[in-house]
Coordinates of C-alpha atoms in Angstrom, one line a residue:
X277 CA 7.3 32.1 -12.6
X278 CA 5.2 33.0 -9.6
X279 CA 2.8 35.9 -9.4
X280 CA 3.0 38.6 -6.7
X281 CA -0.3 39.5 -5.0
X282 CA 1.1 42.8 -3.7
X283 CA 0.7 45.0 -6.7
X284 CA 3.6 47.4 -6.5
X285 CA 2.2 49.9 -4.1
X286 CA -1.0 50.8 -2.3
X287 CA -2.3 53.0 -5.1
X288 CA -3.0 51.6 -8.6
X289 CA -0.4 51.8 -11.3
X290 CA -1.1 54.8 -13.5
X291 CA -2.9 53.9 -16.8
X292 CA -3.6 50.4 -15.5
X293 CA -6.5 50.9 -13.1
X294 CA -10.0 49.9 -14.2
X295 CA -11.5 52.8 -16.1
X296 CA -15.2 51.9 -15.8
X297 CA -15.4 51.9 -19.6
X298 CA -16.7 48.9 -21.5
X299 CA -14.9 48.9 -24.8
X300 CA -18.0 47.3 -26.4
X301 CA -15.9 45.8 -29.3
X302 CA -19.0 44.0 -30.7
X303 CA -20.3 47.4 -31.9
X304 CA -17.3 48.4 -33.9
X305 CA -18.5 46.8 -37.1
X306 CA -22.1 47.9 -36.7
X307 CA -22.2 51.1 -38.7
X308 CA -25.9 51.7 -37.9
X309 CA -25.2 51.4 -34.2
X310 CA -22.1 53.6 -34.4
X311 CA -24.1 56.3 -36.3
X312 CA -26.8 56.3 -33.7
X313 CA -24.2 56.4 -30.9
X314 CA -22.5 59.3 -32.5
X315 CA -25.7 61.4 -32.8
X316 CA -26.9 60.6 -29.3
X317 CA -27.1 63.7 -27.1
X318 CA -25.2 62.2 -24.2
X319 CA -22.3 61.1 -26.3
X320 CA -19.0 62.8 -25.4
X321 CA -16.1 63.4 -27.8
X322 CA -12.5 64.7 -27.4
X323 CA -9.8 65.4 -29.9
X324 CA -6.3 63.8 -29.9
X325 CA -3.4 65.1 -31.9
X326 CA 0.3 64.2 -31.6
X327 CA -0.3 62.2 -28.4
X328 CA -2.0 65.2 -26.7
X329 CA -5.6 66.2 -25.8
X330 CA -7.0 69.3 -24.1
X331 CA -7.3 69.1 -20.3
X332 CA -8.8 71.6 -17.9
X333 CA -8.4 72.2 -14.2
X334 CA -11.7 72.4 -12.2
X335 CA -12.3 74.8 -9.3
X336 CA -12.2 71.9 -6.9
X337 CA -8.7 70.9 -7.9
X338 CA -9.4 68.1 -10.4
X339 CA -8.0 67.8 -13.9
X340 CA -10.4 66.6 -16.6
X341 CA -10.3 65.8 -20.3
X342 CA -12.1 68.5 -22.3
X343 CA -15.0 66.7 -23.9
X344 CA -17.9 68.0 -25.9
X345 CA -21.2 66.6 -27.3
X346 CA -20.7 65.2 -30.8
X347 CA -22.7 68.0 -32.5
X348 CA -20.0 70.4 -31.2
X349 CA -17.1 68.3 -32.2
X350 CA -14.9 69.4 -35.1
X351 CA -15.7 67.7 -38.4
X352 CA -13.6 64.7 -39.6
X353 CA -14.2 62.3 -42.4
X354 CA -12.6 59.1 -41.3
X355 CA -10.6 59.5 -38.1
X356 CA -13.4 58.9 -35.6
X357 CA -12.6 56.2 -33.0
X358 CA -15.2 54.6 -30.8
X359 CA -13.6 54.0 -27.3
X360 CA -16.5 52.5 -25.4
X361 CA -19.5 53.0 -23.1
X362 CA -19.6 53.8 -19.4
X363 CA -22.1 52.4 -16.8
X364 CA -24.5 55.2 -17.4
X365 CA -24.7 54.4 -21.1
X366 CA -22.6 57.4 -22.2
X367 CA -20.6 56.6 -25.4
X368 CA -17.1 58.0 -25.9
X369 CA -15.3 58.8 -29.2
X370 CA -11.9 60.3 -30.0
X371 CA -11.2 62.3 -33.1
X372 CA -7.8 62.3 -34.6
X373 CA -6.9 65.7 -36.0
X374 CA -3.7 67.5 -37.2
X375 CA -4.0 70.0 -34.4
X376 CA -6.0 70.5 -31.2
X377 CA -9.0 72.9 -31.4
X378 CA -8.8 76.3 -29.7
X379 CA -10.9 77.1 -26.6
X380 CA -13.0 80.3 -26.4
X381 CA -12.4 80.6 -22.6
X382 CA -8.6 79.9 -22.9
X383 CA -8.7 77.9 -19.7
X384 CA -7.8 74.5 -21.3
X385 CA -4.3 73.4 -22.1
X386 CA -2.8 70.7 -24.3
X387 CA -1.3 67.8 -22.3
X388 CA 0.0 64.3 -23.0
X389 CA -0.1 61.2 -20.9
X390 CA 3.3 61.8 -19.3
X391 CA 2.1 65.1 -17.8
X392 CA -1.7 64.4 -17.3
X393 CA -1.7 60.7 -16.7
X394 CA -1.3 61.0 -12.9
X395 CA -3.8 63.9 -12.7
X396 CA -6.7 62.5 -14.6
X397 CA -9.4 60.3 -13.2
X398 CA -9.2 56.6 -14.0
X399 CA -11.9 57.0 -16.6
X400 CA -10.2 59.9 -18.4
X401 CA -6.8 58.3 -18.2
X402 CA -8.2 55.1 -19.6
X403 CA -9.9 56.9 -22.5
X404 CA -6.8 59.0 -23.3
X405 CA -4.4 56.0 -23.3
X406 CA -6.7 54.1 -25.6
X407 CA -7.0 57.1 -28.0
X408 CA -3.3 57.9 -28.0
X409 CA -2.5 54.3 -28.8
X410 CA -4.9 54.2 -31.7
X411 CA -3.6 57.6 -33.0
X412 CA 0.0 56.4 -32.9
X413 CA -0.8 53.2 -34.7
X414 CA -3.0 55.0 -37.3
X415 CA -0.3 57.5 -38.1
X416 CA 2.5 54.9 -38.5
X417 CA 0.6 52.2 -40.4
X418 CA -1.2 53.8 -43.3
X419 CA 0.1 51.3 -45.9
X420 CA -0.4 47.6 -46.3
X421 CA 2.7 45.6 -45.2
X422 CA 1.7 42.8 -47.6
X423 CA 1.4 44.8 -50.9
X424 CA 2.2 48.4 -50.1
X425 CA -1.1 49.9 -51.0
X426 CA -2.8 52.5 -48.9
X427 CA -5.2 51.0 -46.3
X428 CA -8.6 52.3 -45.1
X429 CA -9.9 52.6 -41.6
X430 CA -12.5 50.1 -40.3
X431 CA -14.0 48.9 -37.1
X432 CA -14.3 52.4 -35.6
X433 CA -10.6 52.9 -35.8
X434 CA -9.4 49.4 -34.6
X435 CA -8.7 47.8 -38.0
X436 CA -7.0 49.0 -41.3
X437 CA -8.1 47.1 -44.4
X438 CA -6.3 46.9 -47.7
X439 CA -8.7 47.4 -50.6
X440 CA -6.1 45.9 -53.0
X441 CA -5.2 42.5 -51.4
X442 CA -7.8 42.3 -48.7
X443 CA -5.4 42.1 -45.8
X444 CA -6.5 43.3 -42.4
X445 CA -4.1 45.0 -40.0
X446 CA -4.7 45.4 -36.3
X447 CA -3.3 47.9 -33.7
X448 CA 0.2 46.9 -32.7
X449 CA 1.3 46.2 -29.2
X450 CA 5.0 45.4 -28.4
X451 CA 5.6 43.5 -25.2
X452 CA 8.4 44.8 -23.1
X453 CA 9.7 43.6 -19.8
X454 CA 10.7 45.9 -17.0
X455 CA 12.3 44.6 -13.8
X456 CA 13.5 45.5 -10.3
X457 CA 16.4 43.2 -9.7
X458 CA 17.4 42.4 -6.0
X459 CA 20.6 40.7 -4.8
X460 CA 21.1 38.5 -1.7
X461 CA 21.6 41.6 0.4
X462 CA 18.2 42.9 -0.7
X463 CA 19.7 45.8 -2.6
X464 CA 18.1 47.0 -5.8
X465 CA 19.9 47.3 -9.2
X466 CA 19.2 50.6 -10.9
X467 CA 20.7 51.8 -14.2
X468 CA 21.0 55.0 -16.2
X469 CA 20.5 54.9 -19.9
X470 CA 23.0 56.6 -22.2
X471 CA 20.7 59.4 -23.3
X472 CA 19.2 60.2 -19.9
X473 CA 20.2 63.3 -17.9
X474 CA 22.9 63.0 -15.3
X475 CA 21.6 61.3 -12.1
X476 CA 18.5 59.7 -13.7
X477 CA 18.3 56.1 -12.5
X478 CA 15.5 53.6 -13.0
X479 CA 14.8 49.9 -13.4
X480 CA 16.2 47.9 -16.3
X481 CA 13.9 47.1 -19.3
X482 CA 13.8 45.8 -22.8
X483 CA 11.7 44.3 -25.5
X484 CA 10.7 40.7 -25.8
X485 CA 12.3 39.1 -28.8
X486 CA 10.6 36.7 -31.3
X487 CA 10.4 33.1 -30.0
X488 CA 11.2 34.2 -26.4
X489 CA 9.2 33.9 -23.3
X490 CA 8.8 36.9 -21.0
X491 CA 10.8 35.2 -18.3
X492 CA 13.6 34.5 -20.7
X493 CA 13.5 38.2 -21.8
X494 CA 14.0 39.3 -18.2
X495 CA 17.1 37.1 -17.8
X496 CA 18.5 38.1 -21.1
X497 CA 18.0 41.8 -20.8
X498 CA 19.6 42.0 -17.3
X499 CA 22.6 40.0 -18.5
X500 CA 23.0 42.1 -21.6
X501 CA 22.6 45.5 -20.0
X502 CA 24.3 45.0 -16.6
X503 CA 26.2 41.7 -16.8
X504 CA 24.2 40.4 -13.9
X505 CA 22.7 36.9 -13.9
X506 CA 19.1 36.3 -12.7
X507 CA 17.4 33.3 -11.3
X508 CA 13.9 33.6 -9.8
X509 CA 11.5 35.9 -11.7
X510 CA 8.1 37.0 -10.2
X511 CA 5.5 38.8 -12.3
X512 CA 4.0 41.9 -10.6
X513 CA 1.7 43.9 -12.9
X514 CA 1.5 45.4 -16.4
X515 CA 1.0 48.9 -17.8
X516 CA 0.0 50.1 -21.3
X517 CA 2.7 52.4 -22.6
X518 CA 1.7 54.0 -25.9
X519 CA 5.0 55.7 -26.7
X520 CA 4.3 54.5 -29.3
X521 CA 3.0 51.0 -28.8
X522 CA 4.4 49.1 -25.8
X523 CA 2.9 47.0 -23.0
X524 CA 5.2 47.0 -20.0
X525 CA 5.3 43.7 -18.1
X526 CA 6.6 44.4 -14.6
X527 CA 8.7 41.8 -12.7
X528 CA 10.7 41.4 -9.5
X529 CA 13.8 39.4 -10.2
X530 CA 16.4 37.7 -7.9
X531 CA 20.1 38.1 -8.9
X532 CA 22.4 35.2 -8.6
X533 CA 25.5 37.3 -9.2
X534 CA 26.4 40.9 -8.1
X535 CA 29.2 42.0 -10.4
X536 CA 28.1 44.7 -12.7
X537 CA 29.4 45.2 -16.3
X538 CA 27.2 47.6 -18.3
X539 CA 27.0 47.2 -22.0
X540 CA 27.8 50.9 -22.6
X541 CA 25.3 51.1 -25.5
X542 CA 22.0 51.2 -23.7
X543 CA 23.1 51.5 -20.1
X544 CA 25.8 54.0 -19.2
X545 CA 25.9 53.2 -15.5
X546 CA 24.4 50.8 -13.0
X547 CA 24.6 50.5 -9.3
X548 CA 23.3 48.5 -6.4
X549 CA 21.3 50.6 -3.9
X550 CA 20.3 49.7 -0.3
X551 CA 17.1 51.5 0.8
X552 CA 19.3 53.9 2.9
X553 CA 21.6 54.5 -0.1
X554 CA 18.6 55.3 -2.4
X555 CA 16.9 57.6 0.1
X556 CA 20.1 59.6 0.8
X557 CA 20.9 59.8 -2.9
X558 CA 17.4 61.1 -3.8
X559 CA 17.3 63.6 -1.0
X560 CA 20.7 65.0 -1.9
X561 CA 19.8 65.3 -5.5
X562 CA 22.4 62.8 -6.6
X563 CA 19.8 60.5 -8.0
X564 CA 16.6 61.4 -9.9
X565 CA 14.0 58.7 -9.5
X566 CA 11.7 57.7 -12.4
X567 CA 8.5 59.5 -13.1
X568 CA 5.5 58.8 -11.0
X569 CA 3.5 57.8 -14.0
X570 CA 5.8 54.8 -14.8
X571 CA 5.5 51.3 -13.6
X572 CA 9.2 51.6 -12.8
X573 CA 8.4 53.9 -9.9
X574 CA 5.9 51.3 -8.6
X575 CA 8.4 48.4 -8.8
X576 CA 11.0 50.4 -6.9
X577 CA 8.3 51.4 -4.3
X578 CA 7.3 47.7 -3.9
X579 CA 10.9 47.0 -2.9
X580 CA 11.4 50.3 -1.0
X581 CA 8.2 49.7 1.1
X582 CA 6.7 53.2 0.7
X583 CA 6.4 56.0 -1.9
X584 CA 9.8 57.2 -3.0
X585 CA 11.1 60.5 -1.5
X586 CA 11.4 63.4 -3.8
X587 CA 14.6 65.4 -3.7

C-alpha cells in the first residue's frame, strides 16, 4: 500500500481537520482537576442529545455551537464529558441529556453533524463529533458485556466500569473502508445502495472484518458489492463517522477488471463514469452526488480534479 500526499481536495475533509483542542486525556482520571476545571469561569459547556446540539447563526454569517459557562449549564449527575482544552486554556465539556434545552431568544436551532458539520468551525466541529461519538457509545453500552451488570461512567465519560466483575469498557470505533475505484480508462466506479433514493450514487464502502487488513477489506468489498477485482490500493485519508461509531478509511483503488455484477443486497446498481459522464449526469439531475460532509465526496473530487458540480 502506498500513501497519497494529495489529500482528496484543496480543503480539509469535514470532521477531520485539526480542531485546536488538546484532549488532555491525562486529566480524565483526576477528579480534583476535573472539578476545578468545571467550576472555572472560562469553561464552556454544550448539551448533546440524540446526536444533536444547539447551533446559532451569527450576524456575520458564521454558524456556532451554543455554549454556556458551566454555572449556566443544566444539571446532570453523571453524564458530563470532558472534551479537552484549547490553546487559551479554555476547558470544554459536553452534557448528555434526554432533550436539548430551550433558548430564551429562540434564535438557536437543533442540528446534527450531517447538517452542521460543514458549517461549523474546525474547533466546533471537532468538539461536536467527539461529543456525539461519546453519547452514542454511552447510550448503547450501559451493561457489561462480560457479566451483564449495569456499568458506571468513569474517566470523564471515556470509560464504563463494571462494579460487579471489575471489567473496563472503552468507546467503540469500527473501522470501515471507503474507496474510489478507477479502471484503465480512468473512469470511476460509483454505486447506489438498495435503500438510497433514485439517482443517489457514491463510492463503495464496507466494514473491516476480524482478522483482515484494511487493504484486504478494500479488495473484498469491491468484489462482493460490484464483482470488480482490485489490484493497487492507495490510502488517502480518514474521517471519524459517529453514526454511530465508525472510522472511515479512504482509499483510491485500481481495478483489474471492468465487468460489473452487483450483489443486489447492498448495492442495487453500479456504473463506470468518465468525468464528462459524471458532470453531465449531475447537471441533468440524473445523478445525485454524495453529501459534502462525507469523505466520499472528497474521494470523488480527488479523481474529478475539482469540486463536484451541483445539479
